[in-house]
Coordinates of C-alpha atoms and ligand atoms in Angstrom, one line a residue:
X130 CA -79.3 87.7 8.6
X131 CA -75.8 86.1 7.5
X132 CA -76.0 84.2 4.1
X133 CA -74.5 80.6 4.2
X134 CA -73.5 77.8 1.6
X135 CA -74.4 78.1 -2.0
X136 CA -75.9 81.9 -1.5
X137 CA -73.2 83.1 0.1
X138 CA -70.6 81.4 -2.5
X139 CA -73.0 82.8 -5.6
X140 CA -72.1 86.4 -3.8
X141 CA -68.3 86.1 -3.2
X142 CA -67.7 84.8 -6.7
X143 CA -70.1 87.5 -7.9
X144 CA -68.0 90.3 -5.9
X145 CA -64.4 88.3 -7.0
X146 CA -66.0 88.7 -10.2
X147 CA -66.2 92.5 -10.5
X148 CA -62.9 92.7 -8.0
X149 CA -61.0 91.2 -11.2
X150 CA -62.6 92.5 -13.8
X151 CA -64.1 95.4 -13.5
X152 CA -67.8 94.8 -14.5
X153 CA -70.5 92.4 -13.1
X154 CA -70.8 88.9 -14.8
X155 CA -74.0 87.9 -16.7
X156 CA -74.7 84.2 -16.2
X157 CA -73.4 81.2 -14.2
X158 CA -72.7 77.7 -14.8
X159 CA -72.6 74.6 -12.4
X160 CA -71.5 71.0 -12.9
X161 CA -71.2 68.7 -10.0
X162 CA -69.4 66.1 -8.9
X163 CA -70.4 62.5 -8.6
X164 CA -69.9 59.4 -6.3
X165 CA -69.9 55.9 -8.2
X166 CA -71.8 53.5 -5.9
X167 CA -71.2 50.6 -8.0
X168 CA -69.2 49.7 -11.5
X169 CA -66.1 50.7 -10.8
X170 CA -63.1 50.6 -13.5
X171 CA -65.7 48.7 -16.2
X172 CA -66.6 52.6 -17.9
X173 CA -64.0 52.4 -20.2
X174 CA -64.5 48.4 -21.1
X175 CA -68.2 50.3 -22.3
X176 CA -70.5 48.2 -19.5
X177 CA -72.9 49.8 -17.3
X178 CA -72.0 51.7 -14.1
X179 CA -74.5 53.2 -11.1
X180 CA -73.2 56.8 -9.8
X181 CA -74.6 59.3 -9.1
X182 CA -74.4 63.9 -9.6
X183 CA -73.7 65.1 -5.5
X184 CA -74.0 68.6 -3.8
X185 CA -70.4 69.3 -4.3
X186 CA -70.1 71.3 -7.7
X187 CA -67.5 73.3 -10.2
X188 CA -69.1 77.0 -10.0
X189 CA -68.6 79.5 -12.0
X190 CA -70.2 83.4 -13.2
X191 CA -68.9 84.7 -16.3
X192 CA -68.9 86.8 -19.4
X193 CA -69.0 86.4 -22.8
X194 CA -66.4 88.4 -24.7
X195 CA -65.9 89.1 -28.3
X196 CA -62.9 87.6 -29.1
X197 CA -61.3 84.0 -28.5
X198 CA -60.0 84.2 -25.1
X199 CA -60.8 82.4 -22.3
X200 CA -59.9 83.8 -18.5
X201 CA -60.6 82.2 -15.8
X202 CA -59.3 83.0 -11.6
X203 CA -59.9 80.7 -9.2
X204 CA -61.2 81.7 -6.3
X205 CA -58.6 79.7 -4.2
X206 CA -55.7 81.2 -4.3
X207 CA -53.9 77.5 -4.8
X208 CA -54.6 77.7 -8.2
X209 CA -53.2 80.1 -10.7
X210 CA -54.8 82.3 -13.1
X211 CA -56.1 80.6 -16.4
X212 CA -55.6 82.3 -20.0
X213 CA -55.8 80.8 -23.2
X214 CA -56.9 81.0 -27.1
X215 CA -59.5 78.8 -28.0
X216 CA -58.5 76.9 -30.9
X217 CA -58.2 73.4 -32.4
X218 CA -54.6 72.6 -30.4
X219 CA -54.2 74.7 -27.6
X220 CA -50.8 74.1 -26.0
X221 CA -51.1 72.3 -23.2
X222 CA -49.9 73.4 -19.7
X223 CA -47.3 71.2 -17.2
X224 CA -49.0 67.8 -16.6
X225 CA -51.6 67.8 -13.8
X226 CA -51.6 71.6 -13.9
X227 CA -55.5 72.5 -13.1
X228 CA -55.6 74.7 -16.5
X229 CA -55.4 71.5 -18.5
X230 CA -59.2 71.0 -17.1
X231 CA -60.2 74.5 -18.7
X232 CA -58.2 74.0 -21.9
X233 CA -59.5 70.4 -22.6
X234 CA -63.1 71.2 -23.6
X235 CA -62.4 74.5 -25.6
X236 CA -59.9 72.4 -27.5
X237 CA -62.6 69.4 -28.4
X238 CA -64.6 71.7 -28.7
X239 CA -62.5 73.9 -31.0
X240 CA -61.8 70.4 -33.3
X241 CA -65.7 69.6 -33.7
X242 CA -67.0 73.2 -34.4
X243 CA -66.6 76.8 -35.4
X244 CA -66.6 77.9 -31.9
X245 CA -64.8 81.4 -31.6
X246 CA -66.5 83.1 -28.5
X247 CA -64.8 83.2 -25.0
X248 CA -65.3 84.4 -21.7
X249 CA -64.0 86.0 -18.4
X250 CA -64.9 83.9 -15.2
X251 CA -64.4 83.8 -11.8
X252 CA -64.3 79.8 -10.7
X253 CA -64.6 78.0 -7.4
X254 CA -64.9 74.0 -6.7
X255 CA -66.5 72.4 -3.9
X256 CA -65.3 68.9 -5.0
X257 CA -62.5 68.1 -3.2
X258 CA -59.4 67.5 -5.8
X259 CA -57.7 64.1 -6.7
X260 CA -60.4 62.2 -4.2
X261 CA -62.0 60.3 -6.9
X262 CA -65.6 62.3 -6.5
X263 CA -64.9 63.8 -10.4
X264 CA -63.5 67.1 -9.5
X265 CA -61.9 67.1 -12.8
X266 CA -64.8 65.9 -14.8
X267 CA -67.0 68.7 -13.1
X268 CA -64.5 71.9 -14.3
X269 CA -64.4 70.3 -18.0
X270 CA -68.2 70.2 -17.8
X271 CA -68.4 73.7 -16.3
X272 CA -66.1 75.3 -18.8
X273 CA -67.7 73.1 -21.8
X274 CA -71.0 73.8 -21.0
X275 CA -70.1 77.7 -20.8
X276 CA -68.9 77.4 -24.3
X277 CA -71.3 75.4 -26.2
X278 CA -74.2 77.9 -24.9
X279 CA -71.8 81.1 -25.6
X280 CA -71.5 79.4 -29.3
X281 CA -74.3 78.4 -29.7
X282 CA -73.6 74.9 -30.1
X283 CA -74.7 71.1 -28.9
X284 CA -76.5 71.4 -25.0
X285 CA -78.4 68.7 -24.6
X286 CA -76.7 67.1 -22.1
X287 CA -75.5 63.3 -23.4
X288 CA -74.2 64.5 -26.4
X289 CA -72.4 67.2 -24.8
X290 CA -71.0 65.0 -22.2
X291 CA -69.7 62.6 -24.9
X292 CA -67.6 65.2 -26.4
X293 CA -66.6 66.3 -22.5
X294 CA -65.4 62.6 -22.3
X295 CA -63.4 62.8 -25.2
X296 CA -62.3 66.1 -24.1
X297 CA -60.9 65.1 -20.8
X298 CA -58.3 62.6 -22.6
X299 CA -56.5 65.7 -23.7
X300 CA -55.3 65.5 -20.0
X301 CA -53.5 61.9 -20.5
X302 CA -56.1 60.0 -18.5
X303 CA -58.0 57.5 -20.7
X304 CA -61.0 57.7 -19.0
X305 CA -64.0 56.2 -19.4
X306 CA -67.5 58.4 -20.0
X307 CA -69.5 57.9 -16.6
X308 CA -68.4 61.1 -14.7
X309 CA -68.8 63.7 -17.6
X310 CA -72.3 62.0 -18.2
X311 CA -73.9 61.6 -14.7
X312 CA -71.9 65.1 -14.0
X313 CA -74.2 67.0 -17.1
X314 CA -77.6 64.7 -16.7
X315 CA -77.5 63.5 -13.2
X316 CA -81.0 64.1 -11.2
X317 CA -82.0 65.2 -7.7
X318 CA -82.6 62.1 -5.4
X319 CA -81.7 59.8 -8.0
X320 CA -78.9 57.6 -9.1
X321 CA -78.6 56.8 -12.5
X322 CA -77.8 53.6 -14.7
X323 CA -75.4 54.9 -17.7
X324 CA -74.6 52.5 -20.8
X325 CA -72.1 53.1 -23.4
X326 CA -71.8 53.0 -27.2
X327 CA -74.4 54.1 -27.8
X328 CA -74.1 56.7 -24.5
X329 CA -78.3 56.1 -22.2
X330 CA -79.1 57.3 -18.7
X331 CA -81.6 55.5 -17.1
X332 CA -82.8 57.6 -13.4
X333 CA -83.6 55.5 -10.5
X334 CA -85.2 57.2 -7.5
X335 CA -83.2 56.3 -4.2
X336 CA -85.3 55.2 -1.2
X337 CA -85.7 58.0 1.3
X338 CA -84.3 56.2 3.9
X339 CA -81.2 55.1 2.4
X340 CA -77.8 57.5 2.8
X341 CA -74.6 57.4 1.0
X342 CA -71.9 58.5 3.3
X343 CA -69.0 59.8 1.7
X344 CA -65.4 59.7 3.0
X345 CA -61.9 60.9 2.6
X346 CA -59.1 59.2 3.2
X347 CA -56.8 62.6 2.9
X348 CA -54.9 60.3 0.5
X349 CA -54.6 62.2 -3.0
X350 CA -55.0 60.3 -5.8
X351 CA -53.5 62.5 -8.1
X352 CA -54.9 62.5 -11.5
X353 CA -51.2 62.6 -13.2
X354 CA -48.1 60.5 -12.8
X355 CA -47.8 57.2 -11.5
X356 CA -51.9 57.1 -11.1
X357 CA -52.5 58.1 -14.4
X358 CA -50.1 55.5 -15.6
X359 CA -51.6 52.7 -13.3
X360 CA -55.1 53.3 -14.5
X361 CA -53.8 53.7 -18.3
X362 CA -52.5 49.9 -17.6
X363 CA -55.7 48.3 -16.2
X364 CA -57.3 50.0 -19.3
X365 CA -55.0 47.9 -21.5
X366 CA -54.7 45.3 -19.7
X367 CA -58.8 44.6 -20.0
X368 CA -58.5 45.4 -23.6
X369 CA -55.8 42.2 -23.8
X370 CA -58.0 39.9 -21.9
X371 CA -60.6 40.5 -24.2
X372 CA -58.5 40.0 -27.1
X373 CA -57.5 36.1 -25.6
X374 CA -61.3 35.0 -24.6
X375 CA -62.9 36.6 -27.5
X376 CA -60.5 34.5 -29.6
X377 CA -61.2 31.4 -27.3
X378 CA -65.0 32.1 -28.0
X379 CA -64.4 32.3 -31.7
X380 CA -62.1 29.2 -32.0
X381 CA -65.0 27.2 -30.1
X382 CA -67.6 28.3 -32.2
X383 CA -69.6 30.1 -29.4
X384 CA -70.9 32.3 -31.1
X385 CA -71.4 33.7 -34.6
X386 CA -71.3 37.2 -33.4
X387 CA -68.1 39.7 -33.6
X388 CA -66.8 39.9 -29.8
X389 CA -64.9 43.0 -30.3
X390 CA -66.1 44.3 -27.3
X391 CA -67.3 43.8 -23.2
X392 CA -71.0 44.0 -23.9
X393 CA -70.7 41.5 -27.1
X394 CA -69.2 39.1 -25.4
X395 CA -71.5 39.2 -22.6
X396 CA -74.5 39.1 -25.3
X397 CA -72.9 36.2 -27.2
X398 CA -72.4 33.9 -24.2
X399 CA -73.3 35.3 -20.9
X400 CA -71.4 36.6 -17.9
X401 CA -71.4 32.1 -16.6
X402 CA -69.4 31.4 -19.8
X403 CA -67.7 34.0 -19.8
X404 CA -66.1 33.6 -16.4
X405 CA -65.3 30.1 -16.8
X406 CA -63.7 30.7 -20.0
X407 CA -61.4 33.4 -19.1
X408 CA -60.1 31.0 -15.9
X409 CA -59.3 28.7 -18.7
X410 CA -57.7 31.0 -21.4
X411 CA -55.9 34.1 -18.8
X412 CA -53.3 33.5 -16.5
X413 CA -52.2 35.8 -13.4
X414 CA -53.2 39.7 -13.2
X415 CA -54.8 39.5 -17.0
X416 CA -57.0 36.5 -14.9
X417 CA -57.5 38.9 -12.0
X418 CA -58.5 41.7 -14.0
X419 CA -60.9 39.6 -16.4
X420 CA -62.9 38.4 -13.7
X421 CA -63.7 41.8 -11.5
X422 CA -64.9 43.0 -15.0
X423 CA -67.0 40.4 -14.9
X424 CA -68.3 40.5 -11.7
X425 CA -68.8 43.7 -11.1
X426 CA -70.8 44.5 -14.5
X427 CA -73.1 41.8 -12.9
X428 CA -73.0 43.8 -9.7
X429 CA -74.4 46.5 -11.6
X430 CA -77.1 44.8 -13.3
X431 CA -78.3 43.2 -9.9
X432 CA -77.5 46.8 -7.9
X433 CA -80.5 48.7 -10.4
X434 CA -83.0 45.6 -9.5
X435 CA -82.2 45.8 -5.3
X436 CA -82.4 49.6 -5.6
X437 CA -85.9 49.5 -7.7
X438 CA -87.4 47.2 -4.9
X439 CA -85.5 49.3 -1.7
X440 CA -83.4 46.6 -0.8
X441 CA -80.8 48.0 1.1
X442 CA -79.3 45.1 3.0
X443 CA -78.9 43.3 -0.8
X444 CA -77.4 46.5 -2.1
X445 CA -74.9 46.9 0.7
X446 CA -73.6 43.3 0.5
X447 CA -72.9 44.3 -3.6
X448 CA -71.0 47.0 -2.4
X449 CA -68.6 45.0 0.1
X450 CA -68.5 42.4 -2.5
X451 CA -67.3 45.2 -5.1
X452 CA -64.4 46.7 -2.8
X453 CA -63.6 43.3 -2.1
X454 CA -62.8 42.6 -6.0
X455 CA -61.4 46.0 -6.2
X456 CA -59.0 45.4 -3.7
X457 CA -58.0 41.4 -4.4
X458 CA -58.3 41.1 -8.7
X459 CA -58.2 45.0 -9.9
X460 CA -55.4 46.1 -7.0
X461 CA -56.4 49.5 -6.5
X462 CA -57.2 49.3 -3.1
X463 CA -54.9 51.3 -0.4
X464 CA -54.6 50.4 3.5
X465 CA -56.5 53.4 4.4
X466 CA -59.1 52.8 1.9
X467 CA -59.7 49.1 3.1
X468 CA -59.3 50.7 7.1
X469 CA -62.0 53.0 6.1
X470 CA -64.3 50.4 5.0
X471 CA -63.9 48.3 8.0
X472 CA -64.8 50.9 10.0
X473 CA -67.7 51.6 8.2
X474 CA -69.1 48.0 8.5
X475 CA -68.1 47.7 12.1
X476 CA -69.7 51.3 12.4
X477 CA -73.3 50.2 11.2
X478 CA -73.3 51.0 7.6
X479 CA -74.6 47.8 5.7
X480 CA -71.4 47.8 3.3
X481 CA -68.9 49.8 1.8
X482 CA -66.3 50.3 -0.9
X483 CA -63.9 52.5 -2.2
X484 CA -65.2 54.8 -5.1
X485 CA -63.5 56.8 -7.9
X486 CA -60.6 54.7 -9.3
X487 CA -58.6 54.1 -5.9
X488 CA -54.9 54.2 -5.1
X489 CA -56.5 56.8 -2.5
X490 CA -59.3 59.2 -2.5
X491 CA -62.5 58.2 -0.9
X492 CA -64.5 55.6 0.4
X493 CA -68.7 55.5 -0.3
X494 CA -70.9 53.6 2.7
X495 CA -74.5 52.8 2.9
X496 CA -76.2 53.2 5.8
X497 CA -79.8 53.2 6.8
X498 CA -80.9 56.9 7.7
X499 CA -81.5 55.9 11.4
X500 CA -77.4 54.3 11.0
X501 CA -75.6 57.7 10.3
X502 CA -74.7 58.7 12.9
X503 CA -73.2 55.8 14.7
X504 CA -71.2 55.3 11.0
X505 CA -70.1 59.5 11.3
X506 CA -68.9 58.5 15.1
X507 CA -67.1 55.4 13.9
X508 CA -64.6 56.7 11.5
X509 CA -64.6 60.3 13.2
X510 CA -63.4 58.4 16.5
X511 CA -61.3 56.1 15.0
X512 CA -59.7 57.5 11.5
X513 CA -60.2 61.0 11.4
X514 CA -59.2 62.3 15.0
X515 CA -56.3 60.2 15.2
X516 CA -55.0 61.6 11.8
X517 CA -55.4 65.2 13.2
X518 CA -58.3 65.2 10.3
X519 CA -61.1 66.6 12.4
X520 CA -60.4 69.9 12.5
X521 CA -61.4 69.8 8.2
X522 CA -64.3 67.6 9.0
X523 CA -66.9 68.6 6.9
X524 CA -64.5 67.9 3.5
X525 CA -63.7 64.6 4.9
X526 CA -66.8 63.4 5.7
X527 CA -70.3 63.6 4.6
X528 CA -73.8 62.5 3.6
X529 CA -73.8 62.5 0.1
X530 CA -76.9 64.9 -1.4
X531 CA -78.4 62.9 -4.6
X532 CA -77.6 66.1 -7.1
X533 CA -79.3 67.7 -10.4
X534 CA -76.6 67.8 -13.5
X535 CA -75.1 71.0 -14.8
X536 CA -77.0 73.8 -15.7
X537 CA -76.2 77.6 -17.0
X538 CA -78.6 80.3 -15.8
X539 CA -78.9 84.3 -16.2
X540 CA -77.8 86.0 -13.0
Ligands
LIG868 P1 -62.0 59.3 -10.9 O1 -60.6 59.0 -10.8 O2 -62.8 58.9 -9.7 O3 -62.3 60.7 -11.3 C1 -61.9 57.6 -13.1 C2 -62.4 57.8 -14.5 C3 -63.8 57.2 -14.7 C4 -63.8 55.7 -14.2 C5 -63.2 55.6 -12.8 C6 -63.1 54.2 -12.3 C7 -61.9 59.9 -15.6 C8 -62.2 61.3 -15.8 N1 -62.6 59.2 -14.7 O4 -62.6 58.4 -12.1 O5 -64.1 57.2 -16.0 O6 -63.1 54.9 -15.1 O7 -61.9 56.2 -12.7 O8 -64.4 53.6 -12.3 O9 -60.9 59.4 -16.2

């Protein structure tokens, strides 16, 4: 009998393991990726968001050492060997260098708590990079899981994923906190609602007959660079729109409440008032912005109800209504993100949208289980073949697996 998928993977990094160092390694970590299906740039502005944890996952076996260094080998050889001290302020490597992902959580870490213990590992990723499915979010909770448990520190999985989210800033993105959360407490066959400040997960089981089909454009959206600077810009720009209605709701005497932030103004006058005021008060892109805020935080609040009562038509017209303020107010859409959708819709899936924060990456499409495969045909037959992308289908396309968070185990 030949061993196949995650076996087979637990053996080769098992026999990289001993291959590169010498001995066998005495415990494993996991952390997966995630796929948002609704709430998309609105993390950071602290209002609820929908994803949920998938099959593809950060591995990694390991062993504890007794001093302070951390040394990690990927197993694909596109990625250099990781070595560092784990201290408050470890120096940082280029920008966008995959060692940054390692160093980020022993350095949070490092700030918080006496942590002194590192480890040798041997790491492989099924998430494919820069696609916005959280491949980066899934090595910072890998290697931050493996050190809180070697130290002895915080694992209960919110509070750890907090500290991942402020970790992952130490690699220039300012992120919100949905992937390092659903990545540690995701659950199998659910998605999950996650609220911010104060950090909740709420699981909601996903109807049996429902798929999420996930797809790659073979665009990178490259987590450094021009990307990082985009998404730093929509980030401020929400925070200025905020600062113009929440003085407008101030100045008319709205409300008696402080709205300092997204969910206080939404509690102090409703997402109605809210709308209309920012059409009054914002002008051009800070307009644009304001409103898919808006809109899609009541997407979210309507996508947990449709998905309680297993409406799927309901929650697929969200999701086309989502990409479509995506792509017109936020601009982060791409042609081949938008061509992917289409072809989803025309392909049978009841709606679609890009995931992740766009410029690239992929697309997410719902589908009824009995609608797969004429969705699969669709874009196979009309996006991937004629890219030469078929060959690599499996990491371009696929049903998305509703996935457990990350977990450490003895091997
Ligand atoms: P991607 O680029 O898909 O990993 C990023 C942010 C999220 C969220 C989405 C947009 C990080 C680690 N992730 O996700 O917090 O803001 O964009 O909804 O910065």
């Amino acid at each position: 009998m030949t061993m196949s998928g995650p076996a087979a993977q637990a053996k080769s990094l098992r026999e990289a393991f001993v291959g590169r160092f010498g001995e066998s390694p005495s415990h494993t970590t996991r952390a997966p990726g995630r796929v948002n299906l609704l709430g998309e740039h609105i993390d950071y502005n602290d209002l609820p968001v929908l994803p949920m944890a998938i099959q593809r996952e950060a591995k990694l076996v390991f062993r504890p050492r007794n001093d302070s260094i951390v040394r990690i080998h990927n197993l694909s050889a596109e990625f250099e060997d990781v070595e560092f001290e784990i201290r408050p302020g470890v120096a940082k490597s280029e920008a966008g260098h995959w060692a940054n992902y390692c160093k980020a959580p022993a350095d949070e870490l490092a700030r918080r708590f006496a942590i002194w213990r590192g480890f040798d590992a041997v790491i492989e990723s099924t998430v494919p990079v820069a696609s916005g499915l959280s491949s980066s979010s899934a090595l910072v909770n890998a290697v931050g899981l493996t050190l809180a448990y070697l130290n002895e520190i915080e694992t209960e999985p919110l509070p750890l994923a907090e500290v991942m989210a402020e970790a992952e800033r130490y690699t220039g993105t300012r992120g919100g906190g949905m992937d390092q959360a659903i990545s540690m407490a995701g659950r199998a066959n659910c998605a999950a609602k996650i609220s911010f400040a104060p950090l909740r997960i709420t699981h909601l089981a996903i109807p049996n007959d429902w798929s999420f089909i996930i797809a790659d454009t073979g665009v990178r959206a490259e987590k450094s660079g021009n990307r990082q600077a985009t998404y730093n810009r929509r980030r401020q720009e929400c925070e200025d729109a905020l600062r113009a209605v929440g003085a407008a709701v101030v100045a008319a005497e709205m409300t008696h409440q402080p709205v300092d932030s997204y969910p206080a103004l939404l509690a102090g006058i409703g997402v109605h008032a809210a709308l209309a005021l920012g059409e009054d008060v914002l002008d051009g892109h800070l307009a644009r912005r304001f409103r898919h805020v808006m809109t899609e935080a009541n997407r979210v609040r309507e996508a947990a109800d449709l998905l309680l009562s297993a409406d799927l038509e309901g929650f697929g017209a969200l999701m086309d209504a989502s990409h479509g303020s995506l792509h017109s107010d936020y601009h982060v859409s791409s042609p081949e993100l938008d061509e992917l959708v289409g072809i989803a819709r025309e392909g049978g899936a009841v709606g679609a949208r890009l995931t992740g924060a766009g410029f690239g990456g992929c697309t997410v499409s719902l589908a009824d289980r009995g609608a797969v495969d004429g969705v699969l045909e669709a874009m196979t037959s009309q996006y991937f073949e004629p890219r030469g992308l078929a060959a690599d289908l499996d990491n371009h396309l696929f049903v998305a697996i509703p996935s457990a968070g990350a977990e450490i185990n003895e091997l």
